């Protein structure tokens, strides 16, 4: 039995990271639990809802070493910075007999524990203007360290692999593509959750974080085009409403655009909402929208694929690689093109894809096994 450790050392508000881990743990537990034991190290003060989210698929170990602002956390950080050696974390991993440390923004010094690091994307390569110099330098330093010192690097798409090869060609051989698969609990999902607090009519759904590259504005402009023509559609948005890179100036601009153009009844900001509500809103929507300029591997697209939902998405390369069966592509700079798609689907008589629950479950099981098998191969290649 290989014990694979993960450090939950990022803010839980990063829902994409939380859902990625949940999906990976579920897949490994379902198909390879006799060979691989997932061990998740979490902050000592982590909320119980996250413990419950992971406990069916992983051994949960609480520690103050990754509890921000605790004494152990400070000692760990100081040791890593001053000595390039994190004695506390290293001891923690040895104490719990970890064979591989994975997806943890951490490199074990030496060969006793193998290291796998995940780089979700190389957005900095394509949109450096979204970062300040300090952020760019930090991101570059992190990636450089992981690529040079990890036993394996995992990326989520061949598009990201192409970027890595352009930056670090000599390390391409140590990099593996791992397409993740979203696991919306279809059985729970069929039990209708009450979403009347969000809406009572038909709507499109845009469940993306409010970072500038997520490109909400093109959707808002398309909604305005339709409203000016007397067509009032509704778009619900959810996600964390801040962008750490620009002190929320981007979010303020989006709100101002909605207010200035009297779109308050057309575009509704829900903020952070429970994940099961997100799934229900996906299921009940006319279609999901992902207008992003850039993605590593979109969880929004994967959730829509697993559920069999129509999705309107930007025609970027990674979205094409994800290839949703019920996808409608548009130029992310062209609000007129998007408005045309939104109008056609809004007025269509039949908007639900013909996909049975049984067929969805069958396809999801196939994709999940492939996800799990690929991760297993990455681990066993290290030994």
XYZ file of C-alpha atoms in Angstrom:
383
model
C 0.000 0.000 0.000
C 1.423 3.354 -1.065
C 0.533 6.218 1.259
C 0.086 9.464 -0.675
C 0.015 12.655 1.374
C -1.649 15.969 0.506
C -1.264 19.251 2.410
C -4.401 21.389 2.493
C -2.247 24.498 2.733
C -4.290 26.930 0.628
C -7.347 29.036 1.580
C -10.573 27.032 1.461
C -12.144 29.959 -0.406
C -10.266 28.593 -3.417
C -13.163 26.319 -4.319
C -11.508 25.115 -7.515
C -8.681 23.583 -5.482
C -11.053 22.065 -2.926
C -13.205 20.463 -5.617
C -10.140 19.227 -7.511
C -8.909 17.349 -4.438
C -12.352 15.943 -3.690
C -12.690 14.668 -7.260
C -9.222 13.101 -7.242
C -9.693 11.439 -3.850
C -13.077 10.054 -4.878
C -11.662 8.571 -8.093
C -8.666 6.955 -6.371
C -10.800 5.582 -3.539
C -13.355 4.108 -5.935
C -10.924 2.274 -8.202
C -7.568 1.900 -6.422
C -8.190 1.947 -2.659
C -6.410 -1.414 -2.245
C -3.166 0.026 -3.640
C -3.239 3.705 -2.677
C -4.120 5.307 0.648
C -4.842 9.038 0.511
C -3.697 10.925 3.628
C -4.904 14.513 3.863
C -3.169 16.877 6.301
C -5.462 19.760 7.222
C -5.179 22.852 9.446
C -6.031 22.138 13.068
C -8.881 24.658 12.930
C -10.429 23.521 9.628
C -14.225 23.774 9.569
C -16.102 20.507 10.027
C -17.844 20.793 6.640
C -14.517 20.190 4.891
C -13.678 17.265 7.159
C -16.988 15.689 6.164
C -16.300 16.428 2.504
C -13.066 14.417 2.501
C -13.351 11.831 5.273
C -15.001 9.111 3.161
C -12.074 9.064 0.753
C -9.017 9.988 2.823
C -7.384 9.593 6.216
C -7.650 13.048 7.795
C -4.848 14.322 10.033
C -5.127 17.720 11.728
C -1.962 19.717 12.297
C -0.983 23.216 13.382
C 1.919 23.180 10.935
C -0.383 24.338 8.128
C -2.712 26.370 10.377
C -1.980 29.935 9.313
C -0.496 32.232 12.005
C 0.023 29.400 14.505
C 3.441 29.066 16.172
C 4.163 25.819 14.321
C 3.238 27.471 11.020
C 5.671 30.337 11.686
C 8.483 27.936 12.647
C 7.833 25.915 9.487
C 7.972 29.010 7.283
C 11.091 30.410 8.945
C 12.889 27.083 8.662
C 12.037 26.759 4.991
C 13.155 30.304 4.203
C 16.308 30.408 6.340
C 17.559 26.835 5.961
C 15.703 25.658 2.855
C 14.611 22.780 5.077
C 11.197 22.453 6.692
C 11.952 20.153 9.630
C 8.391 20.200 11.025
C 6.675 19.226 7.771
C 9.324 16.637 6.943
C 8.924 15.047 10.378
C 5.131 15.089 9.990
C 5.349 13.172 6.727
C 7.770 10.595 8.143
C 5.693 10.110 11.263
C 2.690 9.165 9.151
C 4.685 6.913 6.811
C 4.080 8.965 3.670
C 5.620 7.546 0.501
C 4.572 10.308 -1.910
C 3.671 13.941 -1.243
C 1.355 15.153 -4.003
C -0.279 18.380 -5.202
C 0.965 20.266 -2.142
C 3.200 23.119 -3.384
C 5.971 21.386 -1.477
C 9.167 19.569 -2.378
C 10.624 16.905 -0.090
C 14.440 17.176 0.130
C 15.886 13.793 -0.754
C 14.667 10.487 -2.124
C 12.864 8.868 0.812
C 9.590 10.556 -0.109
C 8.686 11.153 -3.752
C 7.269 14.526 -4.780
C 4.492 15.257 -7.280
C 3.490 18.882 -7.807
C 0.523 20.171 -9.780
C 0.711 23.361 -11.856
C -2.893 24.215 -12.818
C -1.906 26.611 -15.603
C 0.618 29.119 -16.902
C -1.632 32.135 -17.044
C 1.344 34.364 -16.250
C 2.819 33.455 -19.635
C -0.211 34.716 -21.578
C -1.605 37.464 -19.317
C 1.323 38.919 -17.351
C -0.444 42.303 -17.174
C -2.939 40.812 -14.703
C -0.152 40.458 -12.112
C 2.116 42.994 -10.484
C 5.884 42.494 -10.632
C 6.096 40.994 -7.158
C 3.325 38.476 -7.859
C 4.871 37.497 -11.190
C 8.290 37.009 -9.631
C 6.820 34.882 -6.841
C 4.845 32.724 -9.281
C 7.863 32.230 -11.519
C 10.060 31.276 -8.569
C 7.533 28.735 -7.300
C 7.111 27.091 -10.701
C 10.861 27.012 -11.293
C 11.457 25.317 -7.946
C 8.727 22.722 -8.445
C 9.794 21.868 -11.984
C 13.473 21.507 -11.097
C 13.074 19.597 -7.820
C 9.900 17.504 -8.089
C 9.990 13.884 -9.218
C 6.949 14.564 -11.374
C 4.964 17.608 -12.462
C 1.274 17.190 -13.254
C -0.626 19.538 -15.556
C -4.319 19.343 -16.343
C -4.235 19.750 -20.130
C -2.085 19.313 -23.210
C -2.458 23.056 -23.682
C -0.671 23.561 -20.331
C 1.925 20.950 -21.293
C 2.720 23.013 -24.384
C 3.271 26.057 -22.173
C 5.518 24.131 -19.800
C 7.566 22.812 -22.717
C 8.109 26.364 -23.958
C 9.326 27.515 -20.540
C 11.180 24.420 -19.299
C 11.875 22.180 -22.330
C 14.407 20.045 -20.461
C 11.757 19.042 -17.879
C 8.984 18.060 -20.268
C 9.853 14.367 -19.852
C 9.060 14.613 -16.118
C 5.627 16.118 -16.771
C 2.352 14.201 -17.069
C -1.081 15.341 -18.224
C -3.888 14.399 -15.832
C -7.360 15.359 -17.038
C -9.515 15.652 -13.956
C -13.177 14.661 -13.917
C -15.834 16.425 -11.855
C -17.932 14.265 -9.570
C -21.244 15.974 -8.972
C -23.157 13.453 -6.897
C -25.743 12.601 -9.514
C -27.961 10.687 -7.089
C -28.200 13.596 -4.665
C -28.372 15.811 -7.667
C -31.583 14.150 -8.798
C -33.161 15.092 -5.465
C -34.291 18.591 -6.259
C -32.877 21.255 -3.933
C -34.898 24.380 -3.318
C -33.341 27.250 -5.299
C -36.302 29.623 -5.004
C -34.168 31.955 -2.859
C -32.044 32.535 -5.978
C -34.624 32.604 -8.768
C -38.102 31.538 -9.819
C -37.769 31.790 -13.590
C -35.499 30.558 -16.360
C -31.893 31.709 -16.352
C -28.352 31.179 -17.536
C -25.727 30.351 -14.917
C -22.140 31.666 -14.701
C -20.389 30.001 -11.715
C -16.849 31.434 -11.968
C -14.580 33.244 -9.546
C -14.506 36.995 -10.185
C -10.948 37.197 -11.481
C -10.351 39.479 -14.430
C -9.394 36.703 -16.856
C -12.753 35.005 -16.214
C -14.211 37.653 -18.538
C -17.627 38.288 -16.961
C -17.837 41.601 -18.799
C -18.429 40.076 -22.240
C -21.509 38.325 -20.823
C -22.798 41.540 -19.260
C -22.315 43.361 -22.570
C -24.210 40.633 -24.423
C -27.066 40.904 -21.919
C -27.185 44.669 -22.512
C -27.323 44.168 -26.293
C -30.356 41.922 -25.857
C -32.029 44.221 -23.343
C -31.645 47.170 -25.715
C -33.560 45.067 -28.247
C -36.319 44.334 -25.730
C -35.109 40.810 -24.854
C -34.692 40.482 -21.090
C -32.687 37.410 -20.180
C -31.438 36.547 -16.691
C -27.887 35.505 -15.784
C -27.087 34.279 -12.282
C -23.462 34.523 -11.178
C -21.813 32.897 -8.178
C -18.270 32.730 -6.854
C -15.877 34.596 -4.585
C -16.257 38.273 -5.428
C -12.711 39.515 -5.203
C -9.525 39.448 -7.237
C -6.447 39.414 -5.010
C -4.328 40.843 -7.814
C -6.016 44.237 -8.075
C -7.651 44.943 -4.701
C -11.150 44.209 -6.043
C -11.069 47.079 -8.536
C -12.198 44.625 -11.217
C -15.229 43.541 -9.194
C -16.174 47.166 -8.560
C -16.041 47.849 -12.300
C -18.359 44.918 -12.988
C -20.864 46.117 -10.405
C -20.684 49.632 -11.821
C -21.369 48.344 -15.347
C -24.489 46.531 -14.150
C -25.727 49.587 -12.229
C -24.922 52.117 -14.954
C -26.780 50.091 -17.562
C -29.793 49.228 -15.369
C -29.096 45.497 -15.584
C -29.890 44.757 -11.926
C -32.867 42.560 -12.859
C -30.918 40.784 -15.589
C -27.655 40.023 -13.806
C -27.709 38.787 -10.231
C -24.686 38.362 -7.979
C -25.098 35.429 -5.586
C -21.557 35.398 -4.151
C -20.273 32.232 -2.505
C -23.023 29.620 -2.144
C -23.050 25.940 -1.040
C -21.658 23.519 -3.603
C -24.846 21.449 -3.750
C -26.725 24.639 -4.585
C -24.199 25.265 -7.370
C -24.975 21.821 -8.769
C -28.707 22.398 -8.571
C -28.349 25.752 -10.306
C -26.337 24.074 -13.066
C -28.979 21.385 -13.451
C -31.906 23.793 -13.516
C -30.305 26.395 -15.783
C -31.042 26.906 -19.448
C -27.299 26.570 -20.002
C -24.044 27.249 -18.169
C -21.699 29.987 -19.420
C -17.903 30.024 -19.245
C -16.557 33.091 -21.089
C -13.008 32.828 -19.709
C -9.980 34.132 -21.601
C -7.833 31.468 -19.971
C -8.211 28.183 -18.089
C -5.989 25.335 -16.985
C -8.859 22.838 -17.176
C -12.249 24.296 -16.384
C -14.197 22.707 -13.544
C -17.287 24.539 -14.824
C -16.983 22.704 -18.134
C -16.324 19.374 -16.417
C -19.335 19.730 -14.129
C -21.535 20.528 -17.099
C -20.158 17.512 -18.988
C -20.769 15.156 -16.070
C -24.319 16.427 -15.680
C -25.137 16.516 -19.399
C -25.871 20.232 -19.424
C -25.542 22.630 -22.340
C -22.660 25.050 -21.950
C -21.806 28.255 -23.812
C -18.050 28.677 -23.709
C -15.187 30.719 -25.101
C -13.379 29.104 -28.006
C -9.995 28.920 -26.258
C -7.823 25.858 -26.904
C -8.308 24.182 -23.532
C -12.104 24.400 -23.831
C -11.830 22.689 -27.212
C -9.630 20.039 -25.589
C -12.295 19.449 -22.934
C -14.786 19.039 -25.790
C -18.207 19.095 -24.060
C -20.842 17.209 -26.030
C -23.391 20.003 -25.648
C -21.027 22.949 -26.130
C -21.624 26.219 -28.011
C -18.421 28.167 -28.708
C -17.931 31.916 -29.159
C -15.088 34.407 -29.503
C -14.508 35.730 -25.945
C -13.972 39.246 -27.313
C -17.230 39.256 -29.290
C -20.328 40.114 -27.254
C -22.463 40.244 -30.417
C -21.673 36.624 -31.225
C -22.461 35.643 -27.642
C -25.721 37.611 -27.665
C -26.824 35.654 -30.756
C -26.266 32.317 -28.961
C -27.988 33.522 -25.781
C -31.019 34.721 -27.728
C -31.375 31.507 -29.727
C -31.214 29.237 -26.680
C -33.500 31.528 -24.669
C -36.178 31.282 -27.352
C -35.718 27.606 -28.229
C -38.685 25.330 -27.544
C -36.603 22.404 -26.258
C -33.543 23.261 -24.203
C -32.697 20.044 -22.373
C -30.239 17.600 -23.964
C -31.654 14.109 -24.343
C -29.383 12.244 -21.926
C -30.753 9.756 -19.421
C -29.556 9.495 -15.846
C -28.297 5.969 -16.542
C -26.260 7.112 -19.539
C -24.776 10.004 -17.555
C -23.728 7.629 -14.788
C -22.224 5.186 -17.287
C -20.143 7.863 -19.006
C -19.114 9.405 -15.689
C -17.923 6.017 -14.439
C -15.788 5.498 -17.566
C -14.226 8.952 -17.307
C -13.630 8.614 -13.568
C -11.847 5.290 -14.013
C -9.595 6.825 -16.652
C -8.803 9.706 -14.261
C -7.999 7.280 -11.450
C -5.957 4.921 -13.648
C -3.849 7.787 -14.983
C -3.061 9.073 -11.496
C -2.197 5.552 -10.353
C 0.239 5.224 -13.254
C 1.911 8.505 -12.341
C 2.464 7.278 -8.782
C 3.673 3.767 -9.620
C 6.141 5.059 -12.204
C 8.042 6.623 -9.300
C 8.910 3.237 -7.736
